[in-house]
PDB file of C-alpha atoms in Angstrom:
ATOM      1  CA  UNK A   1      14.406 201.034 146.977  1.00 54.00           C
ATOM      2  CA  UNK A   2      17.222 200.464 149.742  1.00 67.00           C
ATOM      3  CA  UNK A   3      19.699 202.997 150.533  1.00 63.00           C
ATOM      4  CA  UNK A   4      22.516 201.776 148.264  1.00 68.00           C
ATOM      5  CA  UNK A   5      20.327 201.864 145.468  1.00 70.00           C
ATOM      6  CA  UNK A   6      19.540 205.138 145.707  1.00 69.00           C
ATOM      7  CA  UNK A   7      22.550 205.786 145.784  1.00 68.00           C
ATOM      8  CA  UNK A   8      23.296 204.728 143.066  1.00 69.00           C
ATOM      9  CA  UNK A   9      21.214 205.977 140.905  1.00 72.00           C
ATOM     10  CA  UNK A  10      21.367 209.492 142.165  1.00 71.00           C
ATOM     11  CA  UNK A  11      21.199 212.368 139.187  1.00 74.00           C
ATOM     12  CA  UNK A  12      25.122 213.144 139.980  1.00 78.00           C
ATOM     13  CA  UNK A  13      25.113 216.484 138.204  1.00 85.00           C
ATOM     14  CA  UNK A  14      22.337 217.682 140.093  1.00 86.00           C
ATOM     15  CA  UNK A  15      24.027 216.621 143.144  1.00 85.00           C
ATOM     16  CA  UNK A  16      27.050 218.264 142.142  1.00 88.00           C
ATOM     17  CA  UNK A  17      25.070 221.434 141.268  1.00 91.00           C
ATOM     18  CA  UNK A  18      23.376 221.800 144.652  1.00 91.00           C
ATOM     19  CA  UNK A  19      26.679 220.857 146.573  1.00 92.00           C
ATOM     20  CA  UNK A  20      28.047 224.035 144.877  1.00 94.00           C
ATOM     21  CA  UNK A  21      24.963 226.118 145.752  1.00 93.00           C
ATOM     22  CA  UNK A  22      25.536 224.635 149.267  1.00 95.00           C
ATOM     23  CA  UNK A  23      29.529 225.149 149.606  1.00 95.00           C
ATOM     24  CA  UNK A  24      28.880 228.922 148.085  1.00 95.00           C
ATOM     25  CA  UNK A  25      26.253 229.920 150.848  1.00 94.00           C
ATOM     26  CA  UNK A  26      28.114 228.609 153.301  1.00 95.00           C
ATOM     27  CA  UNK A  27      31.189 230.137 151.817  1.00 95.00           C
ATOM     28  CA  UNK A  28      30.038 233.762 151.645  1.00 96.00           C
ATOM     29  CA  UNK A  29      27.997 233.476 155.033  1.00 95.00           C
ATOM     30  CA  UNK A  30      31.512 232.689 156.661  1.00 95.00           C
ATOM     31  CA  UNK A  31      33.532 234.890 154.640  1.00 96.00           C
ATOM     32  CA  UNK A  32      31.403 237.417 156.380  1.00 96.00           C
ATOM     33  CA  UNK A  33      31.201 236.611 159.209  1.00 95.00           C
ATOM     34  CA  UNK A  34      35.454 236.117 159.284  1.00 95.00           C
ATOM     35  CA  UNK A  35      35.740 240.231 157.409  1.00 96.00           C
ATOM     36  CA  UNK A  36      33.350 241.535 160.549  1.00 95.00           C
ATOM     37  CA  UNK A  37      34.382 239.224 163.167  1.00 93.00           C
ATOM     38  CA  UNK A  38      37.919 239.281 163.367  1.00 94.00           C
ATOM     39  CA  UNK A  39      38.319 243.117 163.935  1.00 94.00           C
ATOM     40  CA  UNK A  40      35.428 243.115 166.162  1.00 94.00           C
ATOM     41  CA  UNK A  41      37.606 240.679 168.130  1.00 92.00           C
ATOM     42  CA  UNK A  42      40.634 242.954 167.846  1.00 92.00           C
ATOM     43  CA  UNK A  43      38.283 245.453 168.875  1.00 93.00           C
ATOM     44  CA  UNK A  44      37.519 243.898 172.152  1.00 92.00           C
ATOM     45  CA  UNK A  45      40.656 243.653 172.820  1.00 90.00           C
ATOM     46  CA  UNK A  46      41.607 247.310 172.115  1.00 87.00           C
ATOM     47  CA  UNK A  47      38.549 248.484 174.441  1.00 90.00           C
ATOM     48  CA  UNK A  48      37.268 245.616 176.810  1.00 88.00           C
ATOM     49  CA  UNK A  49      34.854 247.512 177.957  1.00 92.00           C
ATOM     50  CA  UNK A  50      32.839 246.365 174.553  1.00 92.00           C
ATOM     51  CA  UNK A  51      34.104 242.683 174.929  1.00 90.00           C
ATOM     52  CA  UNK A  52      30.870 241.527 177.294  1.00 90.00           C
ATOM     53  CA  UNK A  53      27.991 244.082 175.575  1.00 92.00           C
ATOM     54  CA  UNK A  54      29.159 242.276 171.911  1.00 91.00           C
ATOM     55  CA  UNK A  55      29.856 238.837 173.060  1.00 90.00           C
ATOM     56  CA  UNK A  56      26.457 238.353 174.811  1.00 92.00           C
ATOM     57  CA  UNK A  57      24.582 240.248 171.372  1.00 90.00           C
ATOM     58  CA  UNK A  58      26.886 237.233 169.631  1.00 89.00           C
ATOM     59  CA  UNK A  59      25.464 234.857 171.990  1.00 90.00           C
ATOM     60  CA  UNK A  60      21.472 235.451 171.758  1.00 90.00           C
ATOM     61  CA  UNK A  61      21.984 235.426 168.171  1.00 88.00           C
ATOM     62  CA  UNK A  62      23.410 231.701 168.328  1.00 87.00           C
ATOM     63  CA  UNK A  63      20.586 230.633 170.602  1.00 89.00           C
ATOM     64  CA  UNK A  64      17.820 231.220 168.286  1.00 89.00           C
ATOM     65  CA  UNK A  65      16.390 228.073 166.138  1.00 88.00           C
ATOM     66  CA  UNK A  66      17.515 228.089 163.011  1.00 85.00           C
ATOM     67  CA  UNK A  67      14.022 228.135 161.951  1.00 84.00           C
ATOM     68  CA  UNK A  68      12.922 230.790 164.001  1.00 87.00           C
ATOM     69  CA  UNK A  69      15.652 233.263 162.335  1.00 88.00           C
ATOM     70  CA  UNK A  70      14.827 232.588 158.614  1.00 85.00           C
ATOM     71  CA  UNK A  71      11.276 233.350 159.903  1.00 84.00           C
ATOM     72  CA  UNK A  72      11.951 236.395 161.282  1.00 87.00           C
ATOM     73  CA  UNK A  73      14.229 237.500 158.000  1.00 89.00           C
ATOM     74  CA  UNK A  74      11.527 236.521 155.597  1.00 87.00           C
ATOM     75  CA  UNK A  75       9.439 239.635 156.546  1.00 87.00           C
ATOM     76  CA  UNK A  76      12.645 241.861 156.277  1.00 88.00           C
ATOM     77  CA  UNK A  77      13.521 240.996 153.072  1.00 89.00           C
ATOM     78  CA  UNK A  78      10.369 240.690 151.806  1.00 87.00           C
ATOM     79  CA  UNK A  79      10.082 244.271 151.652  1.00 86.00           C
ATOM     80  CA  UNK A  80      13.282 244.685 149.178  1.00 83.00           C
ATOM     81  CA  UNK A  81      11.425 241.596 147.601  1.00 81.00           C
ATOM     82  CA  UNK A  82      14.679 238.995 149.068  1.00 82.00           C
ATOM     83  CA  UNK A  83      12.073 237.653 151.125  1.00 80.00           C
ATOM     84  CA  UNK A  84      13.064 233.928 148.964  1.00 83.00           C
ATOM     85  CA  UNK A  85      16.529 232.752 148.058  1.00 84.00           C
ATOM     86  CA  UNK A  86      19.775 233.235 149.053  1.00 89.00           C
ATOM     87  CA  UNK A  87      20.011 236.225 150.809  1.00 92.00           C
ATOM     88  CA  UNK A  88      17.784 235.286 154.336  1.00 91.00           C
ATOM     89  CA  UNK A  89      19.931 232.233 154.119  1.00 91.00           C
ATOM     90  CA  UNK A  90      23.462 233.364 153.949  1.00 93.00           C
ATOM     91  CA  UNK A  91      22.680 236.142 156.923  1.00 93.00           C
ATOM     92  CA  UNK A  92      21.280 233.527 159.400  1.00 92.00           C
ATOM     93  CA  UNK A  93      24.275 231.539 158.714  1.00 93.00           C
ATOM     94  CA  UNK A  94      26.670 235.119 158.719  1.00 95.00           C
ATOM     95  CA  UNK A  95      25.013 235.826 161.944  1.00 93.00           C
ATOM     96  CA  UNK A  96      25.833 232.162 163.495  1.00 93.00           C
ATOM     97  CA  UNK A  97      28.774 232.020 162.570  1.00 93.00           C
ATOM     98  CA  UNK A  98      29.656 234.759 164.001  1.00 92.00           C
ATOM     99  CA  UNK A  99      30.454 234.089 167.640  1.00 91.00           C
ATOM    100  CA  UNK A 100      32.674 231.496 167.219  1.00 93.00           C
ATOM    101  CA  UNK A 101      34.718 233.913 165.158  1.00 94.00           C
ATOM    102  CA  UNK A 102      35.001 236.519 167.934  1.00 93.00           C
ATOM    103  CA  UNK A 103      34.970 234.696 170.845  1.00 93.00           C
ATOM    104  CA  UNK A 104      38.424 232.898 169.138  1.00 94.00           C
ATOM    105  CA  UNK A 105      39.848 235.881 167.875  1.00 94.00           C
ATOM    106  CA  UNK A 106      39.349 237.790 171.304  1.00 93.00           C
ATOM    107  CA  UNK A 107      40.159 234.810 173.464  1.00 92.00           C
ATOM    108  CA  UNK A 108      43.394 234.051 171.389  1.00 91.00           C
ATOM    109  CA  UNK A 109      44.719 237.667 171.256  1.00 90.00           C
ATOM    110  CA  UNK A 110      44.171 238.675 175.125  1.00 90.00           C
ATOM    111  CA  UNK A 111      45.786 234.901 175.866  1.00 88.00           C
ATOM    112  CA  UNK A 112      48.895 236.141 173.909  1.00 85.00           C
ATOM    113  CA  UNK A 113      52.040 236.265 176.629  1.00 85.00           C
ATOM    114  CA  UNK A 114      52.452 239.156 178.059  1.00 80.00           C
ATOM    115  CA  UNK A 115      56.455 238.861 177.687  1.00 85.00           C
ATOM    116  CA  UNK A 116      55.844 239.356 174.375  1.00 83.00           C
ATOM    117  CA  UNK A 117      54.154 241.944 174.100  1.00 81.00           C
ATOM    118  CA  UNK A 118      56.391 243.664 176.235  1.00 83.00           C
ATOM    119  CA  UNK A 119      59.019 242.692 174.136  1.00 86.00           C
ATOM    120  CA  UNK A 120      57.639 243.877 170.904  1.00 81.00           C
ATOM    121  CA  UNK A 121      56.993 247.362 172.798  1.00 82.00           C
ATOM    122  CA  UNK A 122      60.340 247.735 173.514  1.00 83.00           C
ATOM    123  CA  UNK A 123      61.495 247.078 169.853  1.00 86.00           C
ATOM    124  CA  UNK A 124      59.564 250.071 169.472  1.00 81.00           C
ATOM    125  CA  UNK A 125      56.730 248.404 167.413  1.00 83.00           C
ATOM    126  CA  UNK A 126      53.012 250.440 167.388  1.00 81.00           C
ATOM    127  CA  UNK A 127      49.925 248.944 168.273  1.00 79.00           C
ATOM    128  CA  UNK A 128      49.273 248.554 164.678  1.00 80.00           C
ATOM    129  CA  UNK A 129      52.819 246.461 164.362  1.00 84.00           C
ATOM    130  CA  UNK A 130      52.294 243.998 167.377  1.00 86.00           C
ATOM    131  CA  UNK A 131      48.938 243.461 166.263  1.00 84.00           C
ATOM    132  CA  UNK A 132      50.232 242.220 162.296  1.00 84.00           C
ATOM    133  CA  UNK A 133      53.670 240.888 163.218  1.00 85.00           C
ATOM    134  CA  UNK A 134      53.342 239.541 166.240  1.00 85.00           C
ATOM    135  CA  UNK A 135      49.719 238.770 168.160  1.00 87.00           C
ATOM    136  CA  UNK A 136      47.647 238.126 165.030  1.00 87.00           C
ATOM    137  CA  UNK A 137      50.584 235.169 163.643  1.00 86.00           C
ATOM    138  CA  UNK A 138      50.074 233.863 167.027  1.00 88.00           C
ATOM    139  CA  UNK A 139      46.472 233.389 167.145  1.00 89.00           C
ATOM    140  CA  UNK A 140      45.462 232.207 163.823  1.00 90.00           C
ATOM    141  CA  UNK A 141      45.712 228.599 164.953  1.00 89.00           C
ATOM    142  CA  UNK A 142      42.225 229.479 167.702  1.00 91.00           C
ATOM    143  CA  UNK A 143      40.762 231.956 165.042  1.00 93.00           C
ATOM    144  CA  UNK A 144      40.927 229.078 162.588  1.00 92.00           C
ATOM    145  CA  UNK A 145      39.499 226.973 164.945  1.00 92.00           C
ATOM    146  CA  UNK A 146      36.924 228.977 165.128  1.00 93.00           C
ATOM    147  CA  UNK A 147      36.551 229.213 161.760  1.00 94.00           C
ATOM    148  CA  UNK A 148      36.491 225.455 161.486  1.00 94.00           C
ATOM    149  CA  UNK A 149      32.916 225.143 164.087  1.00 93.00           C
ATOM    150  CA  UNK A 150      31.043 227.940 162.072  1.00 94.00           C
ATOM    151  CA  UNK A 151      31.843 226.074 159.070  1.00 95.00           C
ATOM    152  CA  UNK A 152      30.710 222.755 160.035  1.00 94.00           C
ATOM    153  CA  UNK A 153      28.577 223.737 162.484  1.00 93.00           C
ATOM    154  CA  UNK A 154      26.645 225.370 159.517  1.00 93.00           C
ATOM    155  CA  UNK A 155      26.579 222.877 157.052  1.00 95.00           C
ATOM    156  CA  UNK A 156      23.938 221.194 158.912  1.00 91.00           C
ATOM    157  CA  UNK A 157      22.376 224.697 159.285  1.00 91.00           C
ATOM    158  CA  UNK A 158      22.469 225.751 155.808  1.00 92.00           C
ATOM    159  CA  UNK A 159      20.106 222.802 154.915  1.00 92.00           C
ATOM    160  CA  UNK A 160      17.008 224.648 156.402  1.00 89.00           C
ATOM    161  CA  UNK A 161      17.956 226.922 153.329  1.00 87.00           C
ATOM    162  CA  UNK A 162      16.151 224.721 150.683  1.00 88.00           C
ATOM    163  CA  UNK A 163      12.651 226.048 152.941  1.00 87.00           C
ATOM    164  CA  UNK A 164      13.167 229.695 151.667  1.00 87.00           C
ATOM    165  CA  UNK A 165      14.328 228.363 147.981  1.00 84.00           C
ATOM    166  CA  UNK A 166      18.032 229.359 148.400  1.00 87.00           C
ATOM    167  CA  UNK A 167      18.831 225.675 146.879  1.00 86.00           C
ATOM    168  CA  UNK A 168      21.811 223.570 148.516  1.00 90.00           C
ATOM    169  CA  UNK A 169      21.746 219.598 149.843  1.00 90.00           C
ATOM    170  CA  UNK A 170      19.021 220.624 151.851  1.00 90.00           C
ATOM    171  CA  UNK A 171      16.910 220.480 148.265  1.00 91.00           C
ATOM    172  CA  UNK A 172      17.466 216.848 148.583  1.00 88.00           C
ATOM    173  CA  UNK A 173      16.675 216.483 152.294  1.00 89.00           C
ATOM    174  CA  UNK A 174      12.891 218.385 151.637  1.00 90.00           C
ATOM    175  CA  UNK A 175      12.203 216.660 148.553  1.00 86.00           C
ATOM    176  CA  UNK A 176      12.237 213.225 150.008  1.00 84.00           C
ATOM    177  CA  UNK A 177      10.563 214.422 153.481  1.00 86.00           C
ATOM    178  CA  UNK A 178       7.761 215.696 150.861  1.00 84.00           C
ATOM    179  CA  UNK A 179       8.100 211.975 148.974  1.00 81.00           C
ATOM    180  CA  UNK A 180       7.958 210.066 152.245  1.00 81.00           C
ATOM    181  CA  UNK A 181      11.353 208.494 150.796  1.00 77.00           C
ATOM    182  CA  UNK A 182      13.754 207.417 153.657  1.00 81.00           C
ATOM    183  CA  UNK A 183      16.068 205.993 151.226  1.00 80.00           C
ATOM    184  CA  UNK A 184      16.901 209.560 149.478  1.00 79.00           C
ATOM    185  CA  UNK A 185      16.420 211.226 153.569  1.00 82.00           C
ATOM    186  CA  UNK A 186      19.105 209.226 154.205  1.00 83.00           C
ATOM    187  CA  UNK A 187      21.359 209.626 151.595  1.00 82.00           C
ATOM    188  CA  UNK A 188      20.685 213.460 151.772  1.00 84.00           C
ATOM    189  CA  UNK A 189      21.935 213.341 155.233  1.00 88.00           C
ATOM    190  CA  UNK A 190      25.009 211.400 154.747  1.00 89.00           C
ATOM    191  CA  UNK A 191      25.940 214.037 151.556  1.00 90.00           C
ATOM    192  CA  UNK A 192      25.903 216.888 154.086  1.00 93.00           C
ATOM    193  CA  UNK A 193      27.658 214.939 156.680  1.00 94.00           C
ATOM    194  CA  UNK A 194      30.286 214.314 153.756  1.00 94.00           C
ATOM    195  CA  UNK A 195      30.572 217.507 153.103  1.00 95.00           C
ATOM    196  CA  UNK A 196      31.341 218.577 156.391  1.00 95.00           C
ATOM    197  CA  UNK A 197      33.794 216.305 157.187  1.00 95.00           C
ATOM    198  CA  UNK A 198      35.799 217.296 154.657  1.00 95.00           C
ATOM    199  CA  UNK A 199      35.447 220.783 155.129  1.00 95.00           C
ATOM    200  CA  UNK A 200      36.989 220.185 158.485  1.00 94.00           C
ATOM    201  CA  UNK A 201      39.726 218.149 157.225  1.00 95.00           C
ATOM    202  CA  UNK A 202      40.548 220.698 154.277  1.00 94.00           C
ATOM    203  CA  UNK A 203      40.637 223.729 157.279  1.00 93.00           C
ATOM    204  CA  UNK A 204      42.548 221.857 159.637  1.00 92.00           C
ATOM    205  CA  UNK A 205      44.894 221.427 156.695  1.00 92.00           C
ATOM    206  CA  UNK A 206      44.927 225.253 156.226  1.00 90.00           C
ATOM    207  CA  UNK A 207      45.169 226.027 160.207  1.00 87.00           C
ATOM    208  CA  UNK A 208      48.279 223.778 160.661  1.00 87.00           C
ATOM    209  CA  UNK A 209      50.311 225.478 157.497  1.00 86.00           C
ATOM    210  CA  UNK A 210      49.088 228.975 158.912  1.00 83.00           C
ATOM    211  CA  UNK A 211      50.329 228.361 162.646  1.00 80.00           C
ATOM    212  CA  UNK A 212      53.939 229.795 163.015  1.00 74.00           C
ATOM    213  CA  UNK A 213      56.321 226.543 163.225  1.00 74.00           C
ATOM    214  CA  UNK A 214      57.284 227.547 166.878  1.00 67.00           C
ATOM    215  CA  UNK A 215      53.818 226.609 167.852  1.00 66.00           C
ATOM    216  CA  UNK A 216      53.383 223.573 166.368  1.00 63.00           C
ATOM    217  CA  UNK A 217      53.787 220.795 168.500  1.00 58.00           C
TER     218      UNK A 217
END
């Protein structure tokens, strides 16, 4: 069977169902990772002194295979009896997705003119002002950017997820691998590839109506 036909007679609602498993994980990993990393950013910004020390904790974490960290959650939360499903799954990808988050938000708020900070100072704003009315409007466009490579970046991630029985595309992926079906392989692949495509597009969407209109070019 060819790839087109495979295609075509894919079980849609099971498709559908573990697109939905896959866009949830994914979802809540991020969603995470956005709730911690974004004042963690702010943070660093408040205190450098903590900017290098969390950064470089940010960046071992992304330089572990993905493999390697569901193996070494498996043993963690096999002892609540999580060891399978979604929970190892949606804190590898929480845990990736992290330093794109914090590098952005950190990068984008110490980048912010120093004019206008000045500015909003002598307004008589508080720290607590500039940081809502002022800096954070003009950084969402790099923390959504950020936002934007954890997401996609782990799409592709989340399909390891299937190994642990969290569900997802990945269920696809594993099943023909097991099968020796290159058809289905193929059209798993191209699914998640979908998927994160428009994921991108639907962000970038979000990040241009988000960006103040005197910083859009």
């Amino acid at each position: 069977m060819n790839f087109l036909d495979t295609f075509a007679h894919l079980d849609w609602a099971e498709v559908v169902h573990l697109t939905w498993q896959h866009i949830t994980l994914v979802g809540i990993a991020v969603t995470l990772a956005i709730v911690i990393g974004v004042p963690l950013g702010i943070v660093m910004t408040r205190f450098p002194v903590v900017a290098g020390p969390l950064q470089a904790c940010a960046t071992v974490l992304l330089t572990i295979p993905a493999i390697a960290l569901f193996g070494l959650l498996l043993p963690f939360y096999s002892k609540f009896g999580q060891g399978l499903g979604p929970l190892p799954a949606i804190t590898a990808v929480f845990l990736y997705s992290l330093l794109p988050i914090l590098r952005n938000t950190y990068l984008a708020l110490t980048n912010v003119e120093p004019g206008i900070r000045e500015a909003a100072r002598g307004i008589g704003m508080t720290f607590g002002q500039r940081l809502r009315m002022v800096e954070l409007p003009i950084a969402v466009p790099v923390i959504l950017a950020g936002v934007r490579t954890a997401v996609v970046m782990n799409i592709g991630v989340m399909t390891i997820a299937a190994t642990i029985g969290a569900g997802g595309l990945g269920v696809l992926i594993l099943t023909s691998i097991s099968r020796s079906d290159m058809s289905m392989l193929v059209v798993g692949a191209v699914l998640v590839s979908l998927l994160a495509i428009f994921a991108d597009l639907l962000l970038q969407t979000l990040q241009r109506a988000l960006t103040p209109r005197g910083l859009r070019s």
